[in-house]
Coordinates of C-alpha atoms in Angstrom, one line a residue:
M1 CA -0.1 -0.2 -0.2
R2 CA 2.8 2.3 0.9
R3 CA 4.5 1.9 -2.5
L4 CA 1.6 2.7 -3.9
R5 CA 0.9 5.7 -2.6
S6 CA 4.4 7.0 -3.4
A7 CA 3.8 5.8 -6.9
A8 CA 0.7 8.1 -6.8
R9 CA 2.6 10.8 -5.5
R10 CA 5.4 10.5 -8.1
I11 CA 2.4 10.4 -10.6
T12 CA 1.1 13.5 -9.3
V13 CA 3.7 15.4 -9.3
V14 CA 4.7 14.4 -12.6
A15 CA 1.3 15.0 -14.2
G16 CA 1.3 18.7 -12.6
V17 CA 4.8 19.6 -13.8
A18 CA 3.6 18.3 -17.2
L19 CA 0.3 20.5 -16.9
V20 CA 2.5 23.4 -15.6
E21 CA 4.7 23.1 -18.9
L22 CA 1.6 22.4 -21.1
V23 CA 0.2 25.6 -19.8
S24 CA 3.4 27.4 -20.4
Y25 CA 3.6 26.3 -23.8
L26 CA 0.5 27.3 -24.7
S27 CA 0.8 30.7 -23.2
L28 CA 3.9 31.8 -24.8
D29 CA 2.8 30.0 -28.1
R30 CA -0.6 32.1 -27.8
Y31 CA 0.8 35.7 -26.1
G32 CA 4.7 35.6 -27.4
R33 CA 4.2 35.2 -31.2
G34 CA 3.7 38.2 -33.6
L35 CA 3.9 42.1 -33.2
N36 CA 2.4 43.4 -30.1
S37 CA 3.1 40.1 -28.1
I38 CA 5.2 39.6 -25.0
P39 CA 8.5 41.9 -25.8
T40 CA 10.5 39.6 -23.8
V41 CA 10.1 35.9 -25.4
V42 CA 10.6 35.1 -28.9
M43 CA 9.4 31.4 -30.4
E44 CA 10.6 30.8 -33.4
E45 CA 13.4 32.7 -36.0
F46 CA 11.8 32.2 -39.1
P47 CA 8.1 32.4 -38.6
E48 CA 5.9 31.9 -42.0
I49 CA 4.9 35.0 -43.6
D50 CA 1.7 34.0 -45.8
K51 CA 0.4 35.9 -48.9
E52 CA -2.4 37.7 -47.0
L53 CA 0.2 39.4 -44.7
L54 CA 2.4 40.1 -47.6
E55 CA -0.3 41.9 -49.6
K56 CA -1.2 44.3 -46.8
F57 CA 2.4 45.3 -46.5
S58 CA 1.6 48.2 -49.2
S59 CA 4.4 50.3 -48.2
F60 CA 7.2 47.8 -48.9
D61 CA 10.4 49.8 -50.4
P62 CA 13.3 48.0 -52.0
E63 CA 16.1 50.9 -50.7
L64 CA 15.0 51.9 -47.2
G65 CA 12.7 48.5 -46.3
W66 CA 9.3 50.1 -46.2
A67 CA 8.2 53.9 -46.6
P68 CA 5.2 56.1 -46.8
Q69 CA 3.4 56.0 -50.4
P70 CA 2.4 59.3 -51.8
N71 CA -1.4 59.9 -52.2
T72 CA -2.7 57.4 -49.6
T73 CA -5.2 57.9 -46.8
K74 CA -5.7 55.4 -44.0
Q75 CA -7.8 55.7 -41.3
K76 CA -6.7 53.2 -37.9
D77 CA -8.9 52.5 -34.9
T78 CA -7.0 53.6 -32.2
G79 CA -8.6 51.5 -29.4
E80 CA -10.0 53.9 -27.7
H81 CA -13.2 52.5 -26.6
L82 CA -14.1 48.9 -24.3
P83 CA -15.8 45.9 -26.1
G84 CA -19.2 46.6 -27.4
E85 CA -18.9 50.0 -27.1
E86 CA -19.2 52.4 -30.4
V87 CA -15.7 53.4 -31.9
R88 CA -14.9 57.1 -30.4
T89 CA -11.6 57.8 -31.9
V90 CA -10.4 56.7 -35.4
V91 CA -7.5 58.7 -37.0
T92 CA -6.5 59.5 -40.1
Y93 CA -3.2 59.7 -41.6
S94 CA -2.9 61.0 -45.4
T95 CA 0.3 61.3 -47.7
D96 CA 0.4 63.9 -50.3
E97 CA 2.4 63.4 -53.8
Y98 CA 5.7 63.4 -51.8
G99 CA 4.8 60.6 -49.4
S100 CA 4.9 63.5 -46.8
R101 CA 2.2 63.5 -44.2
V102 CA -0.2 66.0 -45.4
C103 CA -0.2 69.3 -43.7
P104 CA -3.5 71.1 -43.9
A105 CA -2.5 74.3 -42.2
R106 CA -0.3 75.3 -45.2
D107 CA 0.1 74.5 -49.1
R108 CA 3.6 74.0 -50.2
D109 CA 4.3 77.6 -51.9
P110 CA 7.6 77.5 -53.7
D111 CA 8.1 81.1 -53.3
A112 CA 7.9 81.0 -49.5
D113 CA 10.3 83.0 -47.4
L114 CA 10.6 79.7 -45.0
T115 CA 10.6 76.3 -45.9
V116 CA 11.3 73.5 -43.2
S117 CA 10.8 70.0 -43.9
T118 CA 11.2 66.8 -40.9
F119 CA 12.4 63.4 -40.9
G120 CA 12.8 60.9 -38.5
D121 CA 10.6 57.9 -36.9
S122 CA 7.2 57.1 -35.7
Y123 CA 7.4 60.4 -33.3
C124 CA 7.9 62.7 -36.5
F125 CA 5.4 61.0 -38.4
C126 CA 2.9 61.8 -35.1
R127 CA 1.2 58.3 -35.4
E128 CA -2.1 57.8 -33.1
V129 CA -3.4 61.4 -33.9
D130 CA -5.0 63.3 -37.1
D131 CA -3.1 65.0 -40.0
D132 CA -4.2 68.6 -38.2
E133 CA -2.9 67.5 -34.8
T134 CA 0.6 66.9 -36.0
F135 CA 3.3 68.9 -34.5
Q136 CA 4.3 70.5 -38.3
N137 CA 0.7 71.3 -38.8
Y138 CA 0.9 73.2 -35.4
L139 CA 4.5 74.5 -36.6
A140 CA 3.2 75.7 -39.9
K141 CA 0.4 77.6 -38.7
N142 CA 3.0 79.3 -36.2
L143 CA 5.2 79.7 -39.2
D144 CA 2.8 80.4 -42.0
T145 CA 4.2 78.2 -44.0
H146 CA 4.0 74.3 -45.1
V147 CA 6.2 72.0 -43.1
G148 CA 7.1 68.8 -45.0
N149 CA 6.6 65.7 -42.4
Y150 CA 8.7 62.4 -43.9
G151 CA 8.3 60.8 -40.6
G152 CA 8.5 56.7 -41.1
G153 CA 7.2 54.2 -38.5
N154 CA 9.8 52.3 -36.6
Y155 CA 12.5 54.1 -39.0
G156 CA 16.1 54.4 -37.4
L157 CA 18.3 57.5 -38.0
D158 CA 20.0 55.6 -41.0
Q159 CA 16.7 55.2 -42.8
A160 CA 15.7 58.5 -42.1
L161 CA 19.1 60.0 -43.4
L162 CA 18.5 57.6 -46.4
R163 CA 15.0 58.9 -46.9
L164 CA 16.5 62.6 -46.8
K165 CA 18.8 62.0 -49.7
R166 CA 16.4 60.9 -51.8
V167 CA 13.6 63.1 -51.3
Y168 CA 15.4 66.3 -50.7
P169 CA 16.6 67.0 -54.5
D170 CA 12.7 67.3 -55.5
D171 CA 11.5 68.7 -52.2
P172 CA 14.3 71.2 -50.7
S173 CA 13.9 73.3 -47.8
D174 CA 15.7 75.8 -45.7
Y175 CA 16.0 73.9 -42.3
V176 CA 15.9 70.0 -42.1
C177 CA 14.8 68.7 -38.8
M178 CA 15.9 65.4 -37.6
I179 CA 13.6 63.8 -35.2
V180 CA 14.1 60.6 -33.6
T181 CA 13.5 58.3 -30.3
A182 CA 16.3 56.7 -28.3
S183 CA 15.5 53.6 -30.0
S184 CA 17.3 54.4 -33.0
I185 CA 20.4 53.3 -30.9
A186 CA 19.5 49.7 -31.5
R187 CA 17.5 50.4 -35.0
I188 CA 21.3 51.8 -36.6
L189 CA 22.6 48.4 -35.5
S190 CA 19.5 46.4 -37.4
V191 CA 18.9 44.6 -40.5
W192 CA 15.7 42.2 -39.6
K193 CA 13.7 44.2 -36.8
H194 CA 12.6 40.8 -35.9
Y195 CA 15.9 40.0 -34.3
Q196 CA 15.2 42.8 -31.7
E197 CA 11.0 43.5 -32.3
F198 CA 9.8 40.4 -32.0
G199 CA 7.5 39.6 -34.5
N200 CA 8.3 42.3 -37.0
V201 CA 9.1 39.9 -39.4
L202 CA 8.2 42.4 -42.7
A203 CA 11.1 44.7 -41.8
V204 CA 14.2 44.4 -43.6
K205 CA 16.4 47.1 -43.9
P206 CA 19.7 48.7 -44.9
R207 CA 22.3 49.7 -42.1
Y208 CA 25.3 51.7 -42.0
T209 CA 28.3 50.2 -40.1
L210 CA 31.3 52.2 -39.2
E211 CA 34.9 51.2 -40.2
D212 CA 38.3 52.9 -39.8
G213 CA 36.1 55.9 -38.7
E214 CA 34.1 55.9 -42.2
L215 CA 30.7 55.2 -43.0
K216 CA 30.1 52.0 -45.2
L217 CA 26.4 51.0 -46.2
I218 CA 24.7 47.6 -46.3
E219 CA 22.0 47.7 -48.9
N220 CA 18.6 46.1 -47.9
P221 CA 19.0 42.6 -49.4
I222 CA 15.5 42.4 -50.3
S223 CA 14.6 43.9 -53.6
E224 CA 11.5 42.1 -54.1
K225 CA 8.2 42.2 -51.6
E226 CA 8.0 38.0 -52.7
D227 CA 11.2 37.6 -51.0
L228 CA 10.5 38.4 -47.6
R229 CA 8.7 35.1 -47.8
H230 CA 12.0 33.2 -48.4
L231 CA 14.2 35.1 -45.3
R232 CA 15.5 31.5 -44.5
G233 CA 17.5 31.6 -47.2
Y234 CA 19.4 35.0 -46.6
A235 CA 19.8 33.6 -43.0
D236 CA 23.6 33.8 -43.0
F237 CA 23.7 37.6 -44.6
L238 CA 20.8 38.6 -42.1
R239 CA 22.5 36.9 -38.9
S240 CA 25.9 38.4 -39.5
N241 CA 25.0 41.8 -40.1
D242 CA 22.4 42.0 -37.3
Y243 CA 24.0 43.2 -33.9
H244 CA 20.7 41.6 -32.5
Y245 CA 20.9 38.3 -33.6
E246 CA 23.5 37.3 -30.8
H247 CA 22.7 39.5 -28.4
W248 CA 19.1 39.9 -27.9
F249 CA 17.4 37.4 -30.2
K250 CA 19.0 33.8 -29.1
P251 CA 19.0 34.9 -25.3
H252 CA 15.2 35.5 -25.4
L253 CA 14.3 32.4 -28.0
A254 CA 12.4 30.2 -26.3
S255 CA 12.9 26.4 -25.7
F256 CA 12.0 23.4 -23.6
P257 CA 11.3 23.6 -20.7
Y258 CA 9.4 26.3 -21.0
T259 CA 7.9 26.6 -17.9
D260 CA 11.4 28.7 -17.3
D261 CA 10.8 31.1 -20.0
F262 CA 7.3 31.3 -18.8
L263 CA 7.6 31.4 -15.1
R264 CA 10.8 33.7 -15.2
N265 CA 9.0 36.7 -15.0
S266 CA 5.5 37.0 -13.3
D267 CA 4.8 39.5 -16.1
H268 CA 4.8 36.9 -18.4
V269 CA 1.7 35.4 -16.3
R270 CA -0.3 39.0 -16.3
Y271 CA 0.3 39.7 -19.7
S272 CA -1.1 36.5 -20.8
L273 CA -4.1 36.3 -18.2
Y274 CA -5.3 39.7 -19.2
S275 CA -4.6 39.2 -22.8
A276 CA -7.2 36.2 -22.4
L277 CA -9.8 37.9 -20.4
K278 CA -9.5 41.0 -23.4
E279 CA -10.0 38.0 -26.1
V280 CA -13.0 36.9 -24.0
E281 CA -14.4 40.5 -23.6
E282 CA -14.3 40.9 -27.5
K283 CA -15.6 37.7 -28.2
F284 CA -18.7 38.1 -26.1
E285 CA -18.9 41.9 -26.2
I286 CA -18.9 41.9 -22.3
D287 CA -16.8 43.9 -19.8
V288 CA -15.2 42.3 -17.1
P289 CA -16.2 44.1 -13.9
G290 CA -13.4 46.0 -12.0
I291 CA -10.5 45.1 -14.7
D292 CA -9.7 47.4 -17.4
C293 CA -7.8 44.8 -19.3
G294 CA -6.7 47.1 -22.0
E295 CA -4.8 49.2 -19.2
R296 CA -3.6 46.2 -17.0
I297 CA -1.9 44.9 -20.7
A298 CA 0.0 48.3 -21.0
Q299 CA 1.1 48.2 -17.6
A300 CA 2.4 44.9 -17.8
N301 CA 3.9 45.5 -21.4
V302 CA 5.9 48.9 -19.9
R303 CA 7.3 46.8 -17.2
L304 CA 8.5 44.4 -19.6
E305 CA 10.3 46.7 -22.0
Q306 CA 12.5 47.8 -19.0
P307 CA 14.8 45.0 -19.9
R308 CA 15.1 46.4 -23.8
V309 CA 15.5 49.9 -22.5
R310 CA 18.5 48.7 -20.3
Y311 CA 19.9 47.1 -23.5
H312 CA 19.7 50.4 -25.6
E313 CA 21.3 51.8 -22.3
D314 CA 24.4 49.6 -23.1
L315 CA 24.1 49.9 -26.9
F316 CA 24.7 53.9 -26.0
D317 CA 28.2 53.0 -24.6
E318 CA 29.3 50.6 -26.5
H319 CA 27.9 52.3 -29.5
E320 CA 27.8 55.4 -29.6
D321 CA 30.2 56.5 -32.3
L322 CA 28.0 54.9 -35.1
F323 CA 25.3 57.0 -33.9
T324 CA 27.4 60.3 -33.7
A325 CA 28.8 59.1 -37.2
I326 CA 25.2 58.7 -38.9
L327 CA 24.5 62.5 -37.7
G328 CA 27.9 64.3 -38.7
E329 CA 26.7 62.3 -42.2
F330 CA 23.7 64.4 -41.8
V331 CA 25.6 67.6 -41.2
S332 CA 27.7 67.4 -44.2
Y333 CA 24.8 66.7 -46.3
A334 CA 23.3 70.1 -44.8
E335 CA 26.7 72.1 -45.8
E336 CA 26.7 70.1 -49.0
Q337 CA 22.7 71.8 -49.7
D338 CA 22.8 74.5 -47.9
F339 CA 20.3 73.7 -45.3
T340 CA 20.3 74.3 -41.5
P341 CA 20.4 71.0 -40.0
V342 CA 18.3 70.4 -36.2
F343 CA 18.5 67.2 -34.5
V344 CA 15.6 66.6 -32.0
M345 CA 15.7 63.7 -29.5
V346 CA 12.2 63.1 -28.1
Q347 CA 11.2 60.5 -25.8
Q348 CA 9.2 57.1 -26.0
L349 CA 6.8 56.1 -22.9
R350 CA 8.6 53.0 -21.9
Y351 CA 11.9 55.2 -21.7
A352 CA 10.3 58.2 -20.0
T353 CA 9.3 55.5 -17.2
Y354 CA 13.0 54.3 -16.9
E355 CA 14.2 57.8 -17.1
E356 CA 12.5 59.5 -14.5
E357 CA 14.7 57.2 -12.0
H358 CA 17.5 56.8 -13.5
G359 CA 18.3 59.8 -16.2
A360 CA 18.6 59.7 -19.8
I361 CA 20.0 56.1 -21.4
Y362 CA 22.2 58.4 -23.9
G363 CA 23.7 60.2 -20.8
D364 CA 25.5 63.5 -22.2
L365 CA 25.4 62.3 -25.5
L366 CA 23.2 65.8 -27.1
D367 CA 25.7 68.2 -25.2
R368 CA 28.7 66.4 -26.7
I369 CA 27.0 66.1 -30.1
D370 CA 26.4 70.2 -30.0
E371 CA 29.9 70.7 -29.1
Q372 CA 31.2 68.5 -31.8
Y373 CA 29.0 69.5 -34.6
S374 CA 29.3 73.5 -34.1
D375 CA 26.3 73.8 -37.2
L376 CA 23.8 71.5 -35.5
V377 CA 21.0 72.8 -33.3
T378 CA 20.1 69.8 -30.9
I379 CA 17.0 69.7 -28.9
D380 CA 16.5 67.1 -26.0
M381 CA 12.9 67.8 -26.1
A382 CA 12.0 65.6 -22.8
N383 CA 13.9 68.7 -21.2
H384 CA 11.7 71.3 -22.5
L385 CA 8.2 68.8 -22.1
G386 CA 8.7 67.8 -18.3
G387 CA 5.6 66.0 -17.4
G388 CA 4.9 67.6 -14.0
G389 CA 5.6 64.5 -12.4
D390 CA 2.7 62.7 -14.4
V391 CA 4.7 61.5 -17.6
E392 CA 2.7 59.5 -18.9
S393 CA -0.2 62.9 -19.5
L394 CA 2.5 63.6 -22.4
Y395 CA 1.0 60.5 -24.5
V396 CA -2.2 59.1 -26.0
D397 CA -4.5 57.6 -23.4
R398 CA -5.0 54.3 -25.0
G399 CA -4.6 52.4 -28.3
E400 CA -1.3 51.2 -29.6
G401 CA 0.2 54.0 -26.7
G402 CA 3.5 55.4 -26.6
H403 CA 3.1 58.3 -28.8
Y404 CA 2.5 62.1 -27.9
S405 CA -1.4 63.6 -27.7
P406 CA -2.3 66.5 -29.5
E407 CA -1.8 68.5 -26.9
T408 CA 2.0 67.2 -26.6
N409 CA 2.4 68.0 -30.3
E410 CA 1.4 71.5 -30.1
R411 CA 3.7 72.0 -27.3
M412 CA 6.5 70.4 -29.3
A413 CA 5.9 73.0 -32.1
D414 CA 6.3 75.7 -29.5
V415 CA 9.4 74.4 -28.3
L416 CA 10.6 74.6 -31.8
V417 CA 9.5 78.2 -32.5
D418 CA 11.4 79.3 -29.4
E419 CA 14.8 77.1 -29.7
V420 CA 15.1 77.2 -33.7
F421 CA 13.1 79.5 -35.3
A422 CA 12.6 82.3 -32.9
D423 CA 14.6 85.0 -35.5
E424 CA 13.0 83.4 -38.5
A425 CA 10.7 85.7 -40.1
P426 CA 9.1 86.6 -36.8
E427 CA 6.3 88.9 -38.3
Q428 CA 5.1 85.5 -39.6
H429 CA 4.8 84.0 -36.2
A430 CA 1.2 83.5 -34.8

C-alpha cells in the first residue's frame, strides 16, 4: 500500500509538472508570437509569412525597407473604446504626392520665405493623431509656411538619413529637422527588426557600419517584396549583419522546458491572463467588472520593456560612435545642400518611465554632439516637455500607446519655434 501511495504521489507530481509545462507552452505560443506580443519572449526565428500578410504590406520599399507611399489615406482605430462600445476615435493618416504626411494648415508655396521639412521615426510622423494634430501642422500655423513630414514608422536614424537624401532634391527646404527616439541606437544596428522587435518579420532594412572611422552602407538585401516569404534563404546575411541576433534574439528564444521561460517573470503570467480576458471581452462583447484589461496589458508591457531599455542604454555606451557618425553625415549633407540641420531627441513612454528614476539612457550625448558639430542645432525634447510628475500625461491615453498626444505635439511645435525659429521671419509667427 505504501508503495502504491508513493507511486501515486510521483505520478501526481509528474502530471502537475507536465500540466504546468503545457500551460506555459500554450501561453507563450498564444501570446509570444507576432507583433504586440510579450516583448521578452520569441518562439521561432523564421515565422511563416503568408500571402495575405504580404499583400497588406503596402509600404514596401526596396531601398529603405518600407516608406509611406504618396497620395494615400488610411484610417486607424486607436482602440479608445471598451468591447461592445462604439468606436470613439479613428485617426486619419494622409500623404501627398511626395509621400509627406499632409499638412492641412498650409499648402506648399515655392515662393515662401521660409521652408521646413522633418524626417525621422513614428514620433516625427506623429502616429495616433489626426493630420491636423501633428506638431508639423501646429508649427506650420506658427511659421505661416508648409512643414513637410517625412517620418516613417519604426525608422532608425539611418533610414531617416537615406530618405532625406532621396527626397531632398525634389523637395528642398531651408531647415531640416531630424527627429527620432533613443531606440534609434538599436535600429541603426539592425537589418531585420524581428531580431530585436519580435514579430516584426516584414521589416528588413539597410544599415551603416563604421569601418576605420568611415561609414559603409550595407544595402537592403530584399529587392522584391515576394522575397520576404523566403527569408530563411538569407539567414547567413541577416545573422551576420544584425547585431541583435547574438545579443538579444538568441538569449530570448524560448525552448523546452517552457516553464522556465514563462515563469521567470511574473509579468509574463499577467500579460497572458489579461490578454485572455480581453479576448473573452471581445468575443462575447462584455466588460469584465472592475478590470480594464487593456490598461493592465499596457502596464505589464511597460514593465516588460524595461530590460530592453537597459539593453539600449548599454548600446549607447558601446555604439555611440556609429550614432554620432550618422549624425555627422547629416551635417555634411546639410553643408552640401545649404540647409540648417536640426536634431531633436524625443522620448518614448517606455524610456520616460525608466528615465524618471535613472536619467536619460544616452547620458550627456546631446551636449557632446552639440560641441562636436557647431552647425547642428540640438534639442532634447524631454527637457522641455517635462510632464509635471505625470509623464504619462504627455502621451495618448489608449490604443497603441506611447506616442505624443495632440496637446503635447502643440507644445513641441512651440518649443521648436522658440529654440530654432525665434529669429526666422518673426513677423510671420502666430
